[in-house]
Amino acid sequence: MIRELPKVYDPREVEGRIYQQWEDAGCFKGIRDVKKKPFTIVMPPPNVTGQLHMGHAMDCTLQDILIRWRRMQGYAALWLPGTDHAGIATQIKVEEALRNDEGLTRYDLGREKFLERVWAWKDTYGNRIVEQQKKMGASCDWERSRFTMDEGCSKAVREVFVSLYEQDLIYKGSRIINWCPQCTTALSDAEVEYKEKPGHLWHLKYPIKDEQGRYVVVATSRPETMLGDSGVAVNPDDPRYQDLIGKTCILPLMDREIPIVADDYVDVAFGTGCVKMTPAHDPNDFEVGLRHNLESIRVLDDNGKVNELGGKYHGMDRYDARKAVVKDLDDLGLLEKIVEHNHNVGVCYRCATDVEPIISAQWFVKMAPLAKEAIQVVENGETRFVPDRFSKTYLNWMENVHDWCISRQLWWGHQIPAWYCADCGHITVAREDPATCSKCGSAHIQRDPDVLDTWFSSALWPFSTLGWPDNTEDMQYFYPTDVLVTGYDIIFFWVARMIFSGCAQTDKTPFHTVFIHGLVRDDKGRKMSKSLGNGIDPLEMAEAYGADALRFNLVSGNSPGNDLRFYTERCEAMRNFANKVWNASRFLMMNLTISDSALPERLELEDKWILSKLNTLIPDVTDNMEHYELGVAAGKIYDFIWDSYCDWYIEMTKTRLQGEDAPAKEGAQRVLCYVLTELLKLLHPFMPFITEEIWQALPHEGDFLMLQDWPIYREDLAFPAEERAIETVMEAINAIRSRRAEMNVPPSKRARLLVATSQREAFQMGSPILRRLGYGSEVEILDNEELPAETQGMVTVTTYAARILMPLAELVDLDKERARLEKEIKKNEAEHAKLAEKLSNPGFVSKAPEAVVAAESERKEKLEVLLAKLQEELANL
């Protein structure tokens, strides 16, 4: 049933109503169907702390485009949503609220009560981002929504931890880890970002024992760590220090005797060739320390302050201690020099605090055995990256991966399932909570207080959300998933870990394709951030311009893997496009008398042209979608709707629509309606709301556009000859319009069109269109050799296929045009004379700035060109 569309499209009225209709009808459900091929996307779970930012909006848009397209293609499409518990971020939020509102810390509440508060916070705020995703049009199966700490995901986490432990792939050991003094927790290598910062190299002198006046000189960028030095290393082949190997030196300020050892790690050519060894605060020193049995002395506590092993500096912040240590060494004459030095400093990805390498007892995953298969599945193409260049990034990281530190000193998260026996020291790791030690049977066991890295549970997301470790029907049908859509900034954090986890736990790669998108930056190319104040709220954009316009802005002109500059003006342009589609649809409906959109038996030339072009567009767009060229696909649909359909085809059909020939009128309606319906299907994944609203107002079968079949190529609608004929005529029309515009001829003034061409048949077929859209009073078509020799008084336009002549007198009033041209020439001649006089003045040329002289010369040249054109036009009259 046809219904009239309102005069103006109001996205605020339409979007919420349409989305509710979809949800109520269960349109988003992923249903297992043995007759259909599955297509699965698992949503990268946003943090429960999160609010929708432009990166989320991009991520959400790309996934929704893909899932809507595959759903329309007939796949059993499942887009599985969920949220991440976000260990550090969520705990910090709740701790801040506790401190600000009640003046309490988590320790005042105790672990159990504090976790109750976190769950309450999650229940209150955790679904904000879900509601925001819905406003963007996300067609997820919300009934399947998961949370990384729900019962099923927690069961999967525990199974993986215990399984890896049983295979000796998880172990607890004291190693150098990255420590954030602000968040007071360990960080994995992937959670450390590196920033170049200005710093110094302090050259310190350590006295050789019993050799008065002799020193080894070491250079360090962190002089406060020298309080924990337990040795100095030199290269065994360095002739400068052969006699020192095996001797000891005195550690200044601490008066501790430390050995001088020989190790190949030391680069003879770098610095002095002597390196201070602080095994508790540097990963390389730690390895050297293991080889030479050097003591690990940790001198910084969890808050980045000097501990009781730091002597008189105990209690000082690490940077205050640095200043004090340097001053005291200088006072003792043991500071040789200070050299300015820029270096990469590791900072916490969460709070940007400088990370401190420290020795700590933590839980680790052995990565080398797990990385092998994860490398293999990418190298053999089981999992591919789009664009492919990111596979190199992934492989480089995996080939050089370190053991993964998975323990975090937090309360919010999956608590590590390990219990320590107070009697025999054994560690019991179990799938179910034990009552006694698995070795000695003692009941005096205590659970490890730490929790697992958030990314440990996220790494299991593609299969834990489908019911694993149970072999569920969903797991059998929807796994492996098809595509993961994510930004390049979390390839290491998440993508790599999902791949090796999927391979290790399910013997299958978790997804076939990783579709990488770039970051959304501001219009100056800067990353959006709170500190710069340049963040743009996507919901504000959706409110102002409509979610469809925002979505189309985010995808059009964008290419996989590349960053996108966000221009608010483009949202306005995309809203204008939405209005163009709306107004074209309203025009059709105002002229519509048919009740279905079946094509007519008789097709006119212009009908065949638009149908043939549409028939070309459909496989082109589909191919772009298959190759994840969503921006290219969007551009093609945009151009076709705006140019071919609205600006050309609608204009071509107006004569029939407004005429008295009933069959011709109905034929135009049917083709207009058919093409618009197919275009709405192509546009739907990109702009779901407005397309659904228009489609429901058109003649249609079925309840929802989003459940219609995706258009396919039809052999019976390929009309290449007719398509070329119309394109030839359209080129002529464009040339005529351009020439008339140059002459300021209004559309109401029609002139006879004399067409000389070698493509006579094309112009004869398109003659009615040429006459009407080329503003002709009549059209005469000649062969090229029939063109009159005398063309004086005629305006000529030329295309590759024809010369078109128009009597000048029929276009302009000759006397008035002559007077206008003479006046214009006189004005420009006067301006030219002034410029020529100025530029011939040596005083001006020598004294005026070079740029000013150049600009005036350019103006003079442009006036000369303009005058030549005006004189030519006057001569033609």
Short mmCIF file of N, CA and C in Angstrom, two decimals, residues 385-481:
data_model
loop_
_atom_site.label_atom_id
_atom_site.label_comp_id
_atom_site.label_asym_id
_atom_site.label_seq_id
_atom_site.Cartn_x
_atom_site.Cartn_y
_atom_site.Cartn_z
N PHE A 385 44.50 -10.59 6.45
CA PHE A 385 44.28 -9.22 6.89
C PHE A 385 43.90 -8.36 5.69
N VAL A 386 42.95 -7.46 5.90
CA VAL A 386 42.58 -6.47 4.89
C VAL A 386 42.76 -5.09 5.52
N PRO A 387 43.73 -4.29 5.01
CA PRO A 387 44.66 -4.53 3.91
C PRO A 387 45.75 -5.53 4.33
N ASP A 388 46.37 -6.14 3.34
CA ASP A 388 47.34 -7.20 3.59
C ASP A 388 48.58 -6.71 4.33
N ARG A 389 48.91 -5.41 4.22
CA ARG A 389 50.14 -4.92 4.86
C ARG A 389 50.14 -5.14 6.37
N PHE A 390 48.95 -5.28 6.96
CA PHE A 390 48.89 -5.47 8.40
C PHE A 390 49.26 -6.89 8.81
N SER A 391 49.27 -7.81 7.84
CA SER A 391 49.73 -9.16 8.18
C SER A 391 51.22 -9.12 8.53
N LYS A 392 51.96 -8.23 7.89
CA LYS A 392 53.39 -8.09 8.20
C LYS A 392 53.57 -7.56 9.61
N THR A 393 52.74 -6.60 9.99
CA THR A 393 52.79 -6.06 11.35
C THR A 393 52.52 -7.16 12.36
N TYR A 394 51.50 -7.95 12.08
CA TYR A 394 51.12 -9.05 12.97
C TYR A 394 52.25 -10.09 13.06
N LEU A 395 52.76 -10.52 11.92
CA LEU A 395 53.78 -11.58 11.91
C LEU A 395 55.06 -11.11 12.58
N ASN A 396 55.43 -9.86 12.37
CA ASN A 396 56.64 -9.35 13.00
C ASN A 396 56.52 -9.39 14.53
N TRP A 397 55.34 -9.04 15.02
CA TRP A 397 55.15 -9.05 16.48
C TRP A 397 55.14 -10.49 17.00
N MET A 398 54.44 -11.37 16.31
CA MET A 398 54.34 -12.75 16.77
C MET A 398 55.69 -13.47 16.73
N GLU A 399 56.51 -13.14 15.74
CA GLU A 399 57.82 -13.80 15.62
C GLU A 399 58.79 -13.32 16.69
N ASN A 400 58.51 -12.17 17.29
CA ASN A 400 59.40 -11.62 18.32
C ASN A 400 58.70 -11.48 19.67
N VAL A 401 57.64 -12.27 19.86
CA VAL A 401 56.81 -12.09 21.05
C VAL A 401 57.51 -12.58 22.32
N HIS A 402 57.28 -11.87 23.40
CA HIS A 402 57.79 -12.27 24.72
C HIS A 402 56.68 -13.00 25.48
N ASP A 403 57.07 -13.68 26.54
CA ASP A 403 56.05 -14.30 27.39
C ASP A 403 55.11 -13.21 27.89
N TRP A 404 53.86 -13.57 28.00
CA TRP A 404 52.78 -12.61 28.31
C TRP A 404 52.52 -12.62 29.81
N CYS A 405 52.73 -11.47 30.42
CA CYS A 405 52.42 -11.32 31.85
C CYS A 405 50.90 -11.15 31.98
N ILE A 406 50.23 -12.11 32.63
CA ILE A 406 48.76 -12.11 32.64
C ILE A 406 48.16 -11.77 34.01
N SER A 407 48.98 -11.58 35.04
CA SER A 407 48.42 -11.28 36.36
C SER A 407 48.35 -9.77 36.57
N ARG A 408 47.31 -9.33 37.23
CA ARG A 408 47.10 -7.91 37.51
C ARG A 408 46.75 -7.75 38.98
N GLN A 409 47.31 -6.70 39.59
CA GLN A 409 47.11 -6.49 41.03
C GLN A 409 45.84 -5.66 41.25
N LEU A 410 44.73 -6.27 40.85
CA LEU A 410 43.42 -5.63 40.95
C LEU A 410 42.46 -6.58 41.67
N TRP A 411 41.25 -6.08 41.94
CA TRP A 411 40.21 -6.93 42.52
C TRP A 411 39.12 -7.24 41.50
N TRP A 412 38.93 -6.32 40.53
CA TRP A 412 37.85 -6.48 39.55
C TRP A 412 38.40 -7.24 38.35
N GLY A 413 37.87 -8.43 38.14
CA GLY A 413 38.32 -9.25 37.03
C GLY A 413 38.18 -10.73 37.39
N HIS A 414 38.72 -11.58 36.54
CA HIS A 414 38.69 -13.02 36.81
C HIS A 414 39.83 -13.36 37.77
N GLN A 415 39.47 -13.72 39.00
CA GLN A 415 40.51 -14.02 39.98
C GLN A 415 41.24 -15.30 39.56
N ILE A 416 42.54 -15.27 39.68
CA ILE A 416 43.36 -16.39 39.24
C ILE A 416 43.01 -17.64 40.04
N PRO A 417 42.71 -18.76 39.36
CA PRO A 417 42.27 -19.98 40.07
C PRO A 417 43.46 -20.80 40.59
N ALA A 418 44.25 -20.16 41.46
CA ALA A 418 45.43 -20.82 42.06
C ALA A 418 45.39 -20.62 43.57
N TRP A 419 45.65 -21.70 44.31
CA TRP A 419 45.61 -21.66 45.78
C TRP A 419 46.98 -22.09 46.33
N TYR A 420 47.47 -21.31 47.30
CA TYR A 420 48.78 -21.58 47.89
C TYR A 420 48.61 -22.31 49.22
N CYS A 421 49.37 -23.37 49.40
CA CYS A 421 49.30 -24.15 50.64
C CYS A 421 50.26 -23.55 51.67
N ALA A 422 49.73 -23.23 52.85
CA ALA A 422 50.56 -22.65 53.91
C ALA A 422 51.48 -23.69 54.53
N ASP A 423 51.16 -24.95 54.36
CA ASP A 423 51.95 -26.01 55.02
C ASP A 423 53.08 -26.54 54.13
N CYS A 424 52.78 -26.83 52.85
CA CYS A 424 53.83 -27.42 52.01
C CYS A 424 54.29 -26.51 50.88
N GLY A 425 53.60 -25.35 50.69
CA GLY A 425 54.01 -24.39 49.66
C GLY A 425 53.54 -24.73 48.26
N HIS A 426 52.82 -25.84 48.08
CA HIS A 426 52.37 -26.26 46.75
C HIS A 426 51.28 -25.30 46.24
N ILE A 427 51.26 -25.13 44.91
CA ILE A 427 50.21 -24.32 44.27
C ILE A 427 49.21 -25.27 43.63
N THR A 428 47.94 -25.16 44.04
CA THR A 428 46.87 -25.97 43.45
C THR A 428 46.11 -25.12 42.44
N VAL A 429 46.08 -25.57 41.20
CA VAL A 429 45.32 -24.90 40.14
C VAL A 429 44.20 -25.83 39.72
N ALA A 430 42.94 -25.36 39.79
CA ALA A 430 41.82 -26.28 39.59
C ALA A 430 40.64 -25.61 38.89
N ARG A 431 39.85 -26.44 38.20
CA ARG A 431 38.65 -25.95 37.51
C ARG A 431 37.54 -25.61 38.51
N GLU A 432 37.48 -26.35 39.63
CA GLU A 432 36.52 -26.07 40.70
C GLU A 432 37.30 -25.64 41.94
N ASP A 433 36.69 -24.77 42.75
CA ASP A 433 37.38 -24.29 43.96
C ASP A 433 37.71 -25.48 44.87
N PRO A 434 39.00 -25.68 45.21
CA PRO A 434 39.38 -26.81 46.07
C PRO A 434 39.17 -26.48 47.56
N ALA A 435 38.98 -27.52 48.35
CA ALA A 435 38.89 -27.33 49.81
C ALA A 435 40.23 -27.62 50.47
N THR A 436 41.06 -28.41 49.78
CA THR A 436 42.35 -28.79 50.38
C THR A 436 43.45 -28.74 49.33
N CYS A 437 44.67 -28.76 49.80
CA CYS A 437 45.85 -28.78 48.94
C CYS A 437 45.88 -30.10 48.16
N SER A 438 46.13 -30.01 46.86
CA SER A 438 46.12 -31.21 46.02
C SER A 438 47.35 -32.08 46.26
N LYS A 439 48.33 -31.56 46.98
CA LYS A 439 49.56 -32.34 47.22
C LYS A 439 49.56 -32.98 48.60
N CYS A 440 49.32 -32.14 49.64
CA CYS A 440 49.44 -32.68 51.00
C CYS A 440 48.10 -32.85 51.71
N GLY A 441 47.03 -32.34 51.12
CA GLY A 441 45.71 -32.50 51.74
C GLY A 441 45.39 -31.48 52.80
N SER A 442 46.27 -30.53 53.05
CA SER A 442 46.04 -29.52 54.08
C SER A 442 44.88 -28.61 53.68
N ALA A 443 44.12 -28.20 54.69
CA ALA A 443 43.02 -27.26 54.44
C ALA A 443 43.48 -25.81 54.52
N HIS A 444 44.77 -25.62 54.85
CA HIS A 444 45.31 -24.26 54.99
C HIS A 444 45.77 -23.73 53.63
N ILE A 445 44.80 -23.45 52.80
CA ILE A 445 45.12 -22.93 51.46
C ILE A 445 44.47 -21.55 51.28
N GLN A 446 45.16 -20.72 50.51
CA GLN A 446 44.66 -19.36 50.28
C GLN A 446 44.75 -19.04 48.79
N ARG A 447 43.70 -18.43 48.26
CA ARG A 447 43.65 -18.15 46.82
C ARG A 447 44.51 -16.94 46.47
N ASP A 448 45.13 -17.01 45.30
CA ASP A 448 45.91 -15.88 44.78
C ASP A 448 44.98 -14.67 44.67
N PRO A 449 45.37 -13.53 45.22
CA PRO A 449 44.46 -12.36 45.20
C PRO A 449 44.40 -11.67 43.85
N ASP A 450 45.36 -11.92 42.97
CA ASP A 450 45.42 -11.20 41.70
C ASP A 450 44.34 -11.68 40.73
N VAL A 451 44.10 -10.83 39.72
CA VAL A 451 43.14 -11.19 38.67
C VAL A 451 43.89 -11.28 37.34
N LEU A 452 43.22 -11.83 36.36
CA LEU A 452 43.83 -11.97 35.04
C LEU A 452 43.70 -10.68 34.23
N ASP A 453 44.69 -10.46 33.40
CA ASP A 453 44.65 -9.37 32.42
C ASP A 453 43.31 -9.41 31.68
N THR A 454 42.70 -8.25 31.52
CA THR A 454 41.42 -8.15 30.80
C THR A 454 41.49 -8.84 29.43
N TRP A 455 42.65 -8.71 28.77
CA TRP A 455 42.79 -9.26 27.42
C TRP A 455 42.81 -10.78 27.43
N PHE A 456 43.02 -11.40 28.59
CA PHE A 456 42.99 -12.87 28.66
C PHE A 456 41.58 -13.38 28.33
N SER A 457 40.58 -12.73 28.92
CA SER A 457 39.20 -13.15 28.63
C SER A 457 38.75 -12.68 27.25
N SER A 458 39.23 -11.48 26.84
CA SER A 458 38.88 -10.97 25.51
C SER A 458 39.43 -11.87 24.41
N ALA A 459 40.57 -12.52 24.70
CA ALA A 459 41.20 -13.38 23.70
C ALA A 459 40.34 -14.59 23.35
N LEU A 460 39.40 -14.93 24.24
CA LEU A 460 38.54 -16.09 24.03
C LEU A 460 37.18 -15.71 23.44
N TRP A 461 36.99 -14.44 23.20
CA TRP A 461 35.68 -13.87 22.84
C TRP A 461 35.00 -14.56 21.65
N PRO A 462 35.71 -14.87 20.54
CA PRO A 462 34.99 -15.46 19.39
C PRO A 462 34.37 -16.81 19.67
N PHE A 463 34.91 -17.56 20.65
CA PHE A 463 34.32 -18.89 20.90
C PHE A 463 33.66 -19.00 22.28
N SER A 464 34.13 -18.23 23.27
CA SER A 464 33.47 -18.29 24.58
C SER A 464 32.04 -17.77 24.48
N THR A 465 31.81 -16.81 23.58
CA THR A 465 30.46 -16.23 23.41
C THR A 465 29.50 -17.20 22.74
N LEU A 466 30.04 -18.23 22.09
CA LEU A 466 29.19 -19.22 21.39
C LEU A 466 29.01 -20.50 22.21
N GLY A 467 29.45 -20.46 23.49
CA GLY A 467 29.17 -21.58 24.38
C GLY A 467 30.35 -22.45 24.74
N TRP A 468 31.51 -22.25 24.08
CA TRP A 468 32.70 -23.03 24.43
C TRP A 468 33.04 -22.80 25.90
N PRO A 469 33.49 -23.81 26.67
CA PRO A 469 34.06 -25.09 26.24
C PRO A 469 33.03 -26.19 25.92
N ASP A 470 31.74 -25.90 26.09
CA ASP A 470 30.74 -26.90 25.70
C ASP A 470 30.61 -26.90 24.18
N ASN A 471 30.38 -28.06 23.59
CA ASN A 471 30.24 -28.17 22.14
C ASN A 471 28.79 -27.87 21.75
N THR A 472 28.42 -26.61 21.86
CA THR A 472 27.03 -26.20 21.64
C THR A 472 26.69 -26.20 20.15
N GLU A 473 25.39 -26.15 19.86
CA GLU A 473 24.94 -26.08 18.47
C GLU A 473 25.41 -24.78 17.82
N ASP A 474 25.41 -23.69 18.60
CA ASP A 474 25.92 -22.41 18.08
C ASP A 474 27.39 -22.54 17.71
N MET A 475 28.16 -23.19 18.57
CA MET A 475 29.58 -23.37 18.32
C MET A 475 29.80 -24.18 17.03
N GLN A 476 29.01 -25.19 16.85
CA GLN A 476 29.15 -26.04 15.67
C GLN A 476 28.74 -25.29 14.39
N TYR A 477 27.75 -24.41 14.49
CA TYR A 477 27.19 -23.76 13.30
C TYR A 477 27.90 -22.44 12.96
N PHE A 478 28.10 -21.58 13.97
CA PHE A 478 28.58 -20.22 13.71
C PHE A 478 30.09 -20.05 13.83
N TYR A 479 30.82 -21.09 14.28
CA TYR A 479 32.26 -20.95 14.47
C TYR A 479 32.99 -21.83 13.46
N PRO A 480 34.12 -21.39 12.89
CA PRO A 480 34.79 -20.10 13.11
C PRO A 480 33.94 -18.94 12.57
N THR A 481 34.16 -17.77 13.12
CA THR A 481 33.44 -16.60 12.65
C THR A 481 34.06 -16.16 11.32
#
